[in-house]
mmCIF file of C-alpha atoms in Angstrom:
data_model
loop_
_atom_site.group_PDB
_atom_site.id
_atom_site.type_symbol
_atom_site.label_atom_id
_atom_site.label_comp_id
_atom_site.label_asym_id
_atom_site.label_seq_id
_atom_site.Cartn_x
_atom_site.Cartn_y
_atom_site.Cartn_z
ATOM 1 C CA UNK P 1374 6.695 -39.465 -28.805
ATOM 2 C CA UNK P 1375 7.747 -37.256 -31.721
ATOM 3 C CA UNK P 1376 4.667 -37.879 -33.879
ATOM 4 C CA UNK P 1377 3.043 -34.824 -35.502
ATOM 5 C CA UNK P 1378 0.283 -33.174 -33.527
ATOM 6 C CA UNK P 1379 -3.016 -32.130 -35.139
ATOM 7 C CA UNK P 1380 -3.295 -28.473 -35.982
ATOM 8 C CA UNK P 1381 -6.181 -26.293 -37.258
ATOM 9 C CA UNK P 1382 -7.088 -26.547 -40.952
ATOM 10 C CA UNK P 1383 -5.205 -23.602 -42.352
ATOM 11 C CA UNK P 1384 -6.660 -23.919 -45.839
ATOM 12 C CA UNK P 1385 -10.050 -22.801 -44.571
ATOM 13 C CA UNK P 1386 -8.559 -19.869 -42.711
ATOM 14 C CA UNK P 1387 -6.538 -18.628 -45.670
ATOM 15 C CA UNK P 1388 -9.171 -19.301 -48.340
ATOM 16 C CA UNK P 1389 -9.802 -16.431 -50.691
ATOM 17 C CA UNK P 1390 -12.800 -14.293 -49.768
ATOM 18 C CA UNK P 1391 -14.365 -11.821 -52.224
ATOM 19 C CA UNK P 1392 -13.930 -8.169 -51.210
ATOM 20 C CA UNK P 1393 -16.895 -6.407 -49.572
ATOM 21 C CA UNK P 1394 -19.114 -4.196 -51.704
ATOM 22 C CA UNK P 1395 -17.860 -0.682 -52.265
ATOM 23 C CA UNK P 1396 -19.269 1.921 -49.838
ATOM 24 C CA UNK P 1397 -19.251 4.551 -52.559
ATOM 25 C CA UNK P 1398 -22.481 5.398 -54.365
ATOM 26 C CA UNK P 1399 -23.158 7.817 -57.149
ATOM 27 C CA UNK P 1400 -20.335 9.284 -59.195
ATOM 28 C CA UNK P 1401 -17.444 7.534 -57.419
ATOM 29 C CA UNK P 1402 -15.780 4.703 -59.279
ATOM 30 C CA UNK P 1403 -15.787 1.331 -57.554
ATOM 31 C CA UNK P 1404 -12.243 0.540 -56.475
ATOM 32 C CA UNK P 1405 -11.515 -2.899 -55.134
ATOM 33 C CA UNK P 1406 -8.197 -4.355 -54.061
ATOM 34 C CA UNK P 1407 -7.390 -7.869 -55.167
ATOM 35 C CA UNK P 1408 -6.209 -9.775 -52.113
ATOM 36 C CA UNK P 1409 -3.952 -12.686 -52.827
ATOM 37 C CA UNK P 1410 -4.207 -15.572 -50.347
ATOM 38 C CA UNK P 1411 -1.187 -15.987 -48.092
ATOM 39 C CA UNK P 1412 0.824 -19.141 -48.577
ATOM 40 C CA UNK P 1413 -0.013 -21.919 -46.187
ATOM 41 C CA UNK P 1414 2.881 -22.741 -43.871
ATOM 42 C CA UNK P 1415 2.916 -26.185 -42.343
ATOM 43 C CA UNK P 1416 5.253 -27.076 -39.477
ATOM 44 C CA UNK P 1417 6.062 -30.330 -41.272
ATOM 45 C CA UNK P 1418 7.472 -28.392 -44.215
ATOM 46 C CA UNK P 1419 9.570 -25.996 -42.125
ATOM 47 C CA UNK P 1420 12.757 -27.901 -41.387
ATOM 48 C CA UNK P 1421 15.097 -24.943 -41.023
ATOM 49 C CA UNK P 1422 13.463 -22.097 -39.063
ATOM 50 C CA UNK P 1423 15.202 -18.824 -38.447
ATOM 51 C CA UNK P 1424 17.490 -19.926 -35.635
ATOM 52 C CA UNK P 1425 21.252 -19.517 -35.481
ATOM 53 C CA UNK P 1426 21.717 -22.906 -33.811
ATOM 54 C CA UNK P 1427 19.866 -24.898 -36.466
ATOM 55 C CA UNK P 1428 22.766 -25.341 -38.854
ATOM 56 C CA UNK P 1429 25.004 -26.551 -36.043
ATOM 57 C CA UNK P 1430 22.766 -29.389 -34.866
ATOM 58 C CA UNK P 1431 20.540 -30.108 -37.854
ATOM 59 C CA UNK P 1432 22.750 -32.862 -39.276
ATOM 60 C CA UNK P 1433 23.002 -34.531 -35.862
ATOM 61 C CA UNK P 1434 19.305 -35.404 -35.858
ATOM 62 C CA UNK P 1435 17.905 -38.635 -37.260
ATOM 63 C CA UNK P 1436 15.638 -38.215 -40.265
ATOM 64 C CA UNK P 1437 12.581 -39.012 -38.173
ATOM 65 C CA UNK P 1438 13.284 -36.103 -35.820
ATOM 66 C CA UNK P 1439 13.918 -33.720 -38.709
ATOM 67 C CA UNK P 1440 10.358 -34.243 -39.891
ATOM 68 C CA UNK P 1441 8.868 -33.791 -36.422
ATOM 69 C CA UNK P 1442 6.223 -31.088 -36.217
ATOM 70 C CA UNK P 1443 7.723 -29.538 -33.069
ATOM 71 C CA UNK P 1444 11.174 -30.924 -32.184
ATOM 72 C CA UNK P 1445 13.789 -28.395 -33.255
ATOM 73 C CA UNK P 1446 17.563 -28.945 -33.527
ATOM 74 C CA UNK P 1447 18.065 -25.913 -31.281
ATOM 75 C CA UNK P 1448 16.783 -28.037 -28.405
ATOM 76 C CA UNK P 1449 20.106 -29.882 -28.544
ATOM 77 C CA UNK P 1450 21.782 -26.556 -27.804
ATOM 78 C CA UNK P 1451 19.528 -26.223 -24.754
ATOM 79 C CA UNK P 1452 20.606 -29.638 -23.497
ATOM 80 C CA UNK P 1453 24.278 -28.764 -23.909
ATOM 81 C CA UNK P 1454 23.838 -25.447 -22.100
ATOM 82 C CA UNK P 1455 22.118 -27.217 -19.214
ATOM 83 C CA UNK P 1456 24.978 -29.723 -19.025
ATOM 84 C CA UNK P 1457 27.477 -26.869 -18.844
ATOM 85 C CA UNK P 1458 25.463 -25.161 -16.093
ATOM 86 C CA UNK P 1459 25.151 -28.461 -14.232
ATOM 87 C CA UNK P 1460 28.917 -28.957 -14.459
ATOM 88 C CA UNK P 1461 29.312 -25.469 -13.038
ATOM 89 C CA UNK P 1462 27.074 -26.456 -10.115
ATOM 90 C CA UNK P 1463 29.050 -29.626 -9.420
ATOM 91 C CA UNK P 1464 32.356 -27.757 -9.664
ATOM 92 C CA UNK P 1465 31.297 -25.204 -7.076
ATOM 93 C CA UNK P 1466 29.671 -27.791 -4.823
ATOM 94 C CA UNK P 1467 32.639 -30.156 -4.542
ATOM 95 C CA UNK P 1468 35.689 -27.998 -5.288
ATOM 96 C CA UNK P 1469 35.323 -24.588 -3.688
ATOM 97 C CA UNK P 1470 34.803 -24.078 0.016
ATOM 98 C CA UNK P 1471 32.830 -21.349 1.699
ATOM 99 C CA UNK P 1472 34.492 -18.083 2.643
ATOM 100 C CA UNK P 1473 35.454 -18.122 6.334
ATOM 101 C CA UNK P 1474 34.236 -14.831 7.742
ATOM 102 C CA UNK P 1475 35.362 -15.610 11.300
ATOM 103 C CA UNK P 1476 36.584 -13.309 14.089
ATOM 104 C CA UNK P 1477 40.276 -13.157 14.930
ATOM 105 C CA UNK P 1478 39.798 -15.345 18.029
ATOM 106 C CA UNK P 1479 37.197 -18.090 17.921
ATOM 107 C CA UNK P 1480 35.382 -18.538 21.261
ATOM 108 C CA UNK P 1481 35.400 -21.698 23.332
ATOM 109 C CA UNK P 1482 32.727 -23.171 25.578
ATOM 110 C CA UNK P 1483 33.931 -21.024 28.487
ATOM 111 C CA UNK P 1484 34.175 -17.750 26.589
ATOM 112 C CA UNK P 1485 30.699 -18.204 25.130
ATOM 113 C CA UNK P 1486 29.312 -17.860 28.665
ATOM 114 C CA UNK P 1487 30.803 -14.368 28.787
ATOM 115 C CA UNK P 1488 28.175 -11.722 27.952
ATOM 116 C CA UNK P 1489 30.724 -10.047 25.699
ATOM 117 C CA UNK P 1490 30.413 -13.005 23.354
ATOM 118 C CA UNK P 1491 26.607 -12.889 23.343
ATOM 119 C CA UNK P 1492 25.403 -13.604 19.797
ATOM 120 C CA UNK P 1493 21.699 -14.314 19.760
ATOM 121 C CA UNK P 1494 21.592 -14.753 15.989
ATOM 122 C CA UNK P 1495 23.943 -17.744 15.869
ATOM 123 C CA UNK P 1496 23.518 -19.497 19.225
ATOM 124 C CA UNK P 1497 20.499 -21.684 18.433
ATOM 125 C CA UNK P 1498 20.727 -25.421 19.152
ATOM 126 C CA UNK P 1499 21.642 -27.881 16.430
ATOM 127 C CA UNK P 1500 18.725 -29.964 15.077
ATOM 128 C CA UNK P 1501 18.318 -32.644 12.454
ATOM 129 C CA UNK P 1502 16.856 -31.685 9.094
ATOM 130 C CA UNK P 1503 13.112 -32.122 8.697
ATOM 131 C CA UNK P 1504 13.727 -32.538 4.950
ATOM 132 C CA UNK P 1505 17.196 -34.033 4.349
ATOM 133 C CA UNK P 1506 19.344 -32.511 1.632
ATOM 134 C CA UNK P 1507 19.072 -35.603 -0.552
ATOM 135 C CA UNK P 1508 15.260 -35.615 -0.236
ATOM 136 C CA UNK P 1509 14.771 -31.962 -1.205
ATOM 137 C CA UNK P 1510 15.117 -32.514 -4.994
ATOM 138 C CA UNK P 1511 12.978 -35.649 -4.807
ATOM 139 C CA UNK P 1512 10.262 -33.659 -3.080
ATOM 140 C CA UNK P 1513 10.344 -30.407 -5.077
ATOM 141 C CA UNK P 1514 11.205 -31.944 -8.449
ATOM 142 C CA UNK P 1515 9.639 -35.402 -8.252
ATOM 143 C CA UNK P 1516 6.083 -34.229 -7.544
ATOM 144 C CA UNK P 1517 5.913 -31.849 -10.559
ATOM 145 C CA UNK P 1518 7.428 -34.538 -12.807
ATOM 146 C CA UNK P 1519 4.751 -36.937 -11.606
ATOM 147 C CA UNK P 1520 2.075 -34.463 -12.736
ATOM 148 C CA UNK P 1521 3.723 -34.130 -16.146
ATOM 149 C CA UNK P 1522 3.983 -37.886 -16.665
ATOM 150 C CA UNK P 1523 0.348 -38.435 -15.648
ATOM 151 C CA UNK P 1524 -0.721 -35.719 -18.070
ATOM 152 C CA UNK P 1525 1.323 -37.386 -20.814
ATOM 153 C CA UNK P 1526 -0.342 -40.726 -20.075
ATOM 154 C CA UNK P 1527 -3.714 -39.015 -20.564
ATOM 155 C CA UNK P 1528 -2.978 -36.754 -23.565
ATOM 156 C CA UNK P 1529 -0.146 -38.704 -25.243
ATOM 157 C CA UNK P 1530 1.548 -35.447 -26.250
ATOM 158 C CA UNK P 1531 5.309 -35.720 -26.458
ATOM 159 C CA UNK P 1532 5.482 -32.009 -27.267
ATOM 160 C CA UNK P 1533 3.922 -31.013 -23.957
ATOM 161 C CA UNK P 1534 5.897 -33.530 -21.894
ATOM 162 C CA UNK P 1535 9.182 -32.451 -23.474
ATOM 163 C CA UNK P 1536 8.587 -28.747 -22.900
ATOM 164 C CA UNK P 1537 7.392 -29.290 -19.329
ATOM 165 C CA UNK P 1538 10.541 -31.255 -18.449
ATOM 166 C CA UNK P 1539 12.795 -28.852 -20.349
ATOM 167 C CA UNK P 1540 11.240 -25.843 -18.621
ATOM 168 C CA UNK P 1541 11.515 -27.151 -15.081
ATOM 169 C CA UNK P 1542 15.021 -28.528 -15.727
ATOM 170 C CA UNK P 1543 16.119 -25.120 -17.020
ATOM 171 C CA UNK P 1544 14.713 -23.393 -13.952
ATOM 172 C CA UNK P 1545 16.198 -25.950 -11.551
ATOM 173 C CA UNK P 1546 19.717 -25.996 -13.021
ATOM 174 C CA UNK P 1547 19.954 -22.207 -13.354
ATOM 175 C CA UNK P 1548 18.721 -21.788 -9.791
ATOM 176 C CA UNK P 1549 21.556 -23.870 -8.379
ATOM 177 C CA UNK P 1550 24.034 -22.245 -10.762
ATOM 178 C CA UNK P 1551 23.324 -19.087 -8.756
ATOM 179 C CA UNK P 1552 22.585 -20.479 -5.292
ATOM 180 C CA UNK P 1553 25.725 -22.557 -4.739
ATOM 181 C CA UNK P 1554 28.272 -19.854 -5.721
ATOM 182 C CA UNK P 1555 26.376 -17.186 -3.772
ATOM 183 C CA UNK P 1556 26.153 -19.249 -0.580
ATOM 184 C CA UNK P 1557 29.865 -20.117 -0.684
ATOM 185 C CA UNK P 1558 30.896 -16.571 -1.553
ATOM 186 C CA UNK P 1559 28.887 -14.941 1.239
ATOM 187 C CA UNK P 1560 29.902 -17.512 3.850
ATOM 188 C CA UNK P 1561 27.137 -16.375 6.183
ATOM 189 C CA UNK P 1562 26.809 -18.247 9.476
ATOM 190 C CA UNK P 1563 23.758 -20.363 10.131
ATOM 191 C CA UNK P 1564 21.693 -19.699 13.278
ATOM 192 C CA UNK P 1565 23.194 -22.844 14.890
ATOM 193 C CA UNK P 1566 26.810 -22.000 14.010
ATOM 194 C CA UNK P 1567 28.139 -21.858 17.597
ATOM 195 C CA UNK P 1568 26.632 -25.274 18.364
ATOM 196 C CA UNK P 1569 28.375 -26.654 15.279
ATOM 197 C CA UNK P 1570 31.625 -24.994 16.294
ATOM 198 C CA UNK P 1571 31.583 -26.462 19.779
ATOM 199 C CA UNK P 1572 30.830 -29.926 18.434
ATOM 200 C CA UNK P 1573 34.237 -30.006 16.740
ATOM 201 C CA UNK P 1574 32.821 -31.739 13.657
ATOM 202 C CA UNK P 1575 34.614 -30.309 10.606
ATOM 203 C CA UNK P 1576 31.777 -31.183 8.229
ATOM 204 C CA UNK P 1577 29.182 -29.487 10.440
ATOM 205 C CA UNK P 1578 31.335 -26.378 10.733
ATOM 206 C CA UNK P 1579 31.790 -26.320 6.958
ATOM 207 C CA UNK P 1580 28.036 -26.550 6.402
ATOM 208 C CA UNK P 1581 27.484 -23.867 9.040
ATOM 209 C CA UNK P 1582 28.827 -21.206 6.668
ATOM 210 C CA UNK P 1583 26.241 -21.766 3.925
ATOM 211 C CA UNK P 1584 23.282 -19.812 5.252
ATOM 212 C CA UNK P 1585 22.578 -17.256 2.483
ATOM 213 C CA UNK P 1586 20.480 -17.984 0.614
ATOM 214 C CA UNK P 1587 18.396 -21.073 1.378
ATOM 215 C CA UNK P 1588 18.850 -23.775 -1.258
ATOM 216 C CA UNK P 1589 15.962 -25.846 0.116
ATOM 217 C CA UNK P 1590 13.668 -22.826 -0.172
ATOM 218 C CA UNK P 1591 14.760 -21.811 -3.672
ATOM 219 C CA UNK P 1592 14.480 -25.381 -4.995
ATOM 220 C CA UNK P 1593 11.032 -25.736 -3.450
ATOM 221 C CA UNK P 1594 9.767 -22.539 -5.044
ATOM 222 C CA UNK P 1595 11.343 -23.457 -8.381
ATOM 223 C CA UNK P 1596 9.615 -26.837 -8.555
ATOM 224 C CA UNK P 1597 6.272 -25.967 -7.035
ATOM 225 C CA UNK P 1598 6.238 -22.468 -8.542
ATOM 226 C CA UNK P 1599 6.666 -23.986 -12.007
ATOM 227 C CA UNK P 1600 3.908 -26.477 -11.223
ATOM 228 C CA UNK P 1601 1.596 -23.627 -10.177
ATOM 229 C CA UNK P 1602 2.221 -21.803 -13.464
ATOM 230 C CA UNK P 1603 1.713 -25.027 -15.423
ATOM 231 C CA UNK P 1604 -1.610 -25.662 -13.680
ATOM 232 C CA UNK P 1605 -2.607 -22.031 -14.264
ATOM 233 C CA UNK P 1606 -2.038 -22.562 -17.967
ATOM 234 C CA UNK P 1607 -3.928 -25.831 -18.123
ATOM 235 C CA UNK P 1608 -6.875 -24.462 -16.135
ATOM 236 C CA UNK P 1609 -6.815 -21.130 -18.014
ATOM 237 C CA UNK P 1610 -7.207 -19.100 -14.850
ATOM 238 C CA UNK P 1611 -6.843 -15.801 -16.718
ATOM 239 C CA UNK P 1612 -9.785 -16.589 -19.002
ATOM 240 C CA UNK P 1613 -12.554 -17.512 -16.585
ATOM 241 C CA UNK P 1614 -11.851 -15.963 -13.219
ATOM 242 C CA UNK P 1615 -13.103 -18.905 -11.148
ATOM 243 C CA UNK P 1616 -11.719 -18.764 -7.616
ATOM 244 C CA UNK P 1617 -11.433 -22.553 -7.315
ATOM 245 C CA UNK P 1618 -8.963 -22.575 -10.215
ATOM 246 C CA UNK P 1619 -6.776 -20.024 -8.466
ATOM 247 C CA UNK P 1620 -6.861 -22.088 -5.269
ATOM 248 C CA UNK P 1621 -5.869 -25.228 -7.166
ATOM 249 C CA UNK P 1622 -2.961 -23.382 -8.763
ATOM 250 C CA UNK P 1623 -1.773 -22.013 -5.413
ATOM 251 C CA UNK P 1624 -1.983 -25.400 -3.670
ATOM 252 C CA UNK P 1625 1.566 -26.452 -4.704
ATOM 253 C CA UNK P 1626 2.857 -23.261 -3.109
ATOM 254 C CA UNK P 1627 1.734 -24.589 0.276
ATOM 255 C CA UNK P 1628 4.295 -27.386 -0.088
ATOM 256 C CA UNK P 1629 6.986 -24.843 -0.974
ATOM 257 C CA UNK P 1630 6.072 -22.704 2.037
ATOM 258 C CA UNK P 1631 6.176 -25.738 4.325
ATOM 259 C CA UNK P 1632 9.629 -26.642 3.010
ATOM 260 C CA UNK P 1633 10.807 -23.065 3.614
ATOM 261 C CA UNK P 1634 9.308 -22.970 7.113
ATOM 262 C CA UNK P 1635 11.061 -26.222 8.032
ATOM 263 C CA UNK P 1636 14.418 -24.523 7.409
ATOM 264 C CA UNK P 1637 13.550 -21.865 9.971
ATOM 265 C CA UNK P 1638 12.321 -24.386 12.509
ATOM 266 C CA UNK P 1639 15.455 -26.528 12.075
ATOM 267 C CA UNK P 1640 17.651 -23.469 12.820
ATOM 268 C CA UNK P 1641 19.275 -23.752 9.406
ATOM 269 C CA UNK P 1642 18.489 -20.299 7.982
ATOM 270 C CA UNK P 1643 17.630 -16.774 8.976
ATOM 271 C CA UNK P 1644 14.397 -15.164 7.843
ATOM 272 C CA UNK P 1645 16.198 -13.109 5.200
ATOM 273 C CA UNK P 1646 17.768 -16.280 3.767
ATOM 274 C CA UNK P 1647 14.329 -17.829 3.342
ATOM 275 C CA UNK P 1648 12.793 -14.765 1.695
ATOM 276 C CA UNK P 1649 15.731 -14.436 -0.697
ATOM 277 C CA UNK P 1650 15.483 -18.119 -1.638
ATOM 278 C CA UNK P 1651 11.755 -17.790 -2.282
ATOM 279 C CA UNK P 1652 12.209 -14.772 -4.570
ATOM 280 C CA UNK P 1653 15.058 -16.355 -6.542
ATOM 281 C CA UNK P 1654 13.159 -19.633 -6.895
ATOM 282 C CA UNK P 1655 10.031 -17.910 -8.203
ATOM 283 C CA UNK P 1656 12.112 -15.852 -10.624
ATOM 284 C CA UNK P 1657 13.644 -18.940 -12.243
ATOM 285 C CA UNK P 1658 10.314 -20.780 -12.230
ATOM 286 C CA UNK P 1659 8.786 -17.853 -14.112
ATOM 287 C CA UNK P 1660 11.704 -17.818 -16.561
ATOM 288 C CA UNK P 1661 11.654 -21.580 -17.187
ATOM 289 C CA UNK P 1662 7.913 -21.639 -17.807
ATOM 290 C CA UNK P 1663 7.543 -18.710 -20.202
ATOM 291 C CA UNK P 1664 10.593 -19.721 -22.227
ATOM 292 C CA UNK P 1665 8.700 -22.832 -23.307
ATOM 293 C CA UNK P 1666 4.980 -22.087 -22.834
ATOM 294 C CA UNK P 1667 2.614 -19.412 -24.071
ATOM 295 C CA UNK P 1668 1.422 -16.597 -21.831
ATOM 296 C CA UNK P 1669 -1.398 -17.115 -19.361
ATOM 297 C CA UNK P 1670 -3.571 -14.459 -21.028
ATOM 298 C CA UNK P 1671 -3.214 -15.629 -24.621
ATOM 299 C CA UNK P 1672 -5.694 -17.848 -26.397
ATOM 300 C CA UNK P 1673 -2.868 -20.418 -26.632
ATOM 301 C CA UNK P 1674 -2.652 -20.498 -22.849
ATOM 302 C CA UNK P 1675 -1.468 -23.880 -21.621
ATOM 303 C CA UNK P 1676 0.084 -24.786 -24.984
ATOM 304 C CA UNK P 1677 3.827 -25.284 -25.504
ATOM 305 C CA UNK P 1678 5.698 -23.072 -27.931
ATOM 306 C CA UNK P 1679 6.837 -24.426 -31.283
ATOM 307 C CA UNK P 1680 10.235 -23.293 -32.544
ATOM 308 C CA UNK P 1681 9.612 -24.752 -35.988
ATOM 309 C CA UNK P 1682 7.036 -22.097 -36.723
ATOM 310 C CA UNK P 1683 8.034 -18.564 -37.778
ATOM 311 C CA UNK P 1684 8.351 -16.213 -34.852
ATOM 312 C CA UNK P 1685 8.767 -19.092 -32.367
ATOM 313 C CA UNK P 1686 5.013 -19.282 -31.895
ATOM 314 C CA UNK P 1687 1.804 -19.838 -33.812
ATOM 315 C CA UNK P 1688 1.148 -16.115 -34.162
ATOM 316 C CA UNK P 1689 2.734 -15.783 -37.601
ATOM 317 C CA UNK P 1690 0.839 -18.864 -38.788
ATOM 318 C CA UNK P 1691 -2.513 -18.144 -37.156
ATOM 319 C CA UNK P 1692 -2.811 -14.357 -37.071
ATOM 320 C CA UNK P 1693 -5.916 -14.031 -34.902
ATOM 321 C CA UNK P 1694 -5.522 -17.079 -32.673
ATOM 322 C CA UNK P 1695 -2.166 -16.629 -30.963
ATOM 323 C CA UNK P 1696 -2.380 -12.864 -30.622
ATOM 324 C CA UNK P 1697 -2.022 -11.605 -27.081
ATOM 325 C CA UNK P 1698 -5.000 -10.252 -25.242
ATOM 326 C CA UNK P 1699 -4.942 -6.692 -23.855
ATOM 327 C CA UNK P 1700 -3.005 -6.122 -20.656
ATOM 328 C CA UNK P 1701 -1.383 -9.546 -20.791
ATOM 329 C CA UNK P 1702 1.750 -8.310 -19.042
ATOM 330 C CA UNK P 1703 -0.310 -6.760 -16.266
ATOM 331 C CA UNK P 1704 -2.303 -9.973 -15.833
ATOM 332 C CA UNK P 1705 0.810 -12.116 -15.547
ATOM 333 C CA UNK P 1706 2.401 -9.635 -13.152
ATOM 334 C CA UNK P 1707 -0.765 -9.670 -11.047
ATOM 335 C CA UNK P 1708 -0.669 -13.461 -10.823
ATOM 336 C CA UNK P 1709 2.973 -13.442 -9.715
ATOM 337 C CA UNK P 1710 2.239 -10.636 -7.249
ATOM 338 C CA UNK P 1711 -0.629 -12.685 -5.818
ATOM 339 C CA UNK P 1712 1.727 -15.626 -5.298
ATOM 340 C CA UNK P 1713 4.344 -13.399 -3.655
ATOM 341 C CA UNK P 1714 1.775 -11.845 -1.315
ATOM 342 C CA UNK P 1715 0.512 -15.289 -0.316
ATOM 343 C CA UNK P 1716 4.053 -16.479 0.352
ATOM 344 C CA UNK P 1717 4.987 -13.400 2.322
ATOM 345 C CA UNK P 1718 1.845 -13.476 4.435
ATOM 346 C CA UNK P 1719 2.110 -17.144 5.301
ATOM 347 C CA UNK P 1720 5.832 -17.026 6.116
ATOM 348 C CA UNK P 1721 5.225 -13.945 8.253
ATOM 349 C CA UNK P 1722 2.505 -15.853 10.112
ATOM 350 C CA UNK P 1723 4.755 -18.872 10.599
ATOM 351 C CA UNK P 1724 7.662 -16.821 11.867
ATOM 352 C CA UNK P 1725 6.003 -14.181 14.027
ATOM 353 C CA UNK P 1726 2.808 -15.799 15.203
ATOM 354 C CA UNK P 1727 4.500 -18.898 16.589
ATOM 355 C CA UNK P 1728 2.952 -21.560 14.326
ATOM 356 C CA UNK P 1729 4.605 -24.992 14.783
ATOM 357 C CA UNK P 1730 6.325 -23.768 17.935
ATOM 358 C CA UNK P 1731 8.488 -21.090 16.273
ATOM 359 C CA UNK P 1732 9.560 -18.241 18.435
#
């Protein structure tokens, strides 16, 4: 898993080349600069890159991992940070309760019939979940992990498998580190809150105050959004322009949109909750991917970053290979904008055009 990966022959790239002939003719003296070849840097010889967390975790690694061409001791710091964030999620999920933003007098079944108590936003009937809460992570996280494992079985690259799992885990944990506290702090009523209230079930009433923003939606767009970016890197969509590659990369987003639409159909969230969850999920998917993988417009597109190399990439080692192409930021922003437009258009169609019986 941690075996060294093949890299380009650097000796050929850094071999000494004689200077070009002088352009001066006639009475000008020939002046040539002696160019000394740059030292060859191998990832196997760089055990202590410029990273403030190296000294803290370097001695914790077995000798075999210290000589790995890509595994860096700072990854242990990432694991610890994710454990802290996960503990934060669990603490908020099982310790704190949602803020009760209720009126002074809660209505009963008789007062709800009074037009003065008319509340069309929160009087929808209670329905069962299309995607249960326990199945949401299996659906939005399990499918991308299946792609990563199948790719590992084909390429046998522990570097790529590790960075794919680390990236999606970072995005997933940070997403819920925001979603759970926000939903319990806002305490917004779900569309079926009055039906929950009249049922008298304390657990249903408690869950009825967790509307903003949609956790199912944000988790779906984290998992499938990360998978779309990963496929975009592997297919190099920014280098060829083939439409079929773009369609393949956007296919996982259809699953995320379906998961978001099910929350509207089940009367669990308002439209604003779903849009907010989609934006937050895409933001963390974008963050988790580009923390560990090269940009979509670079020549190293689809390749994981290597912290053992100077500059946290291959650019310092291979000057002309890892250099970014022009307008890379604009290209990446255009891809994300394309995804957002597709999401917005399809959710708008589902909500306002009555697809799947929505009104």
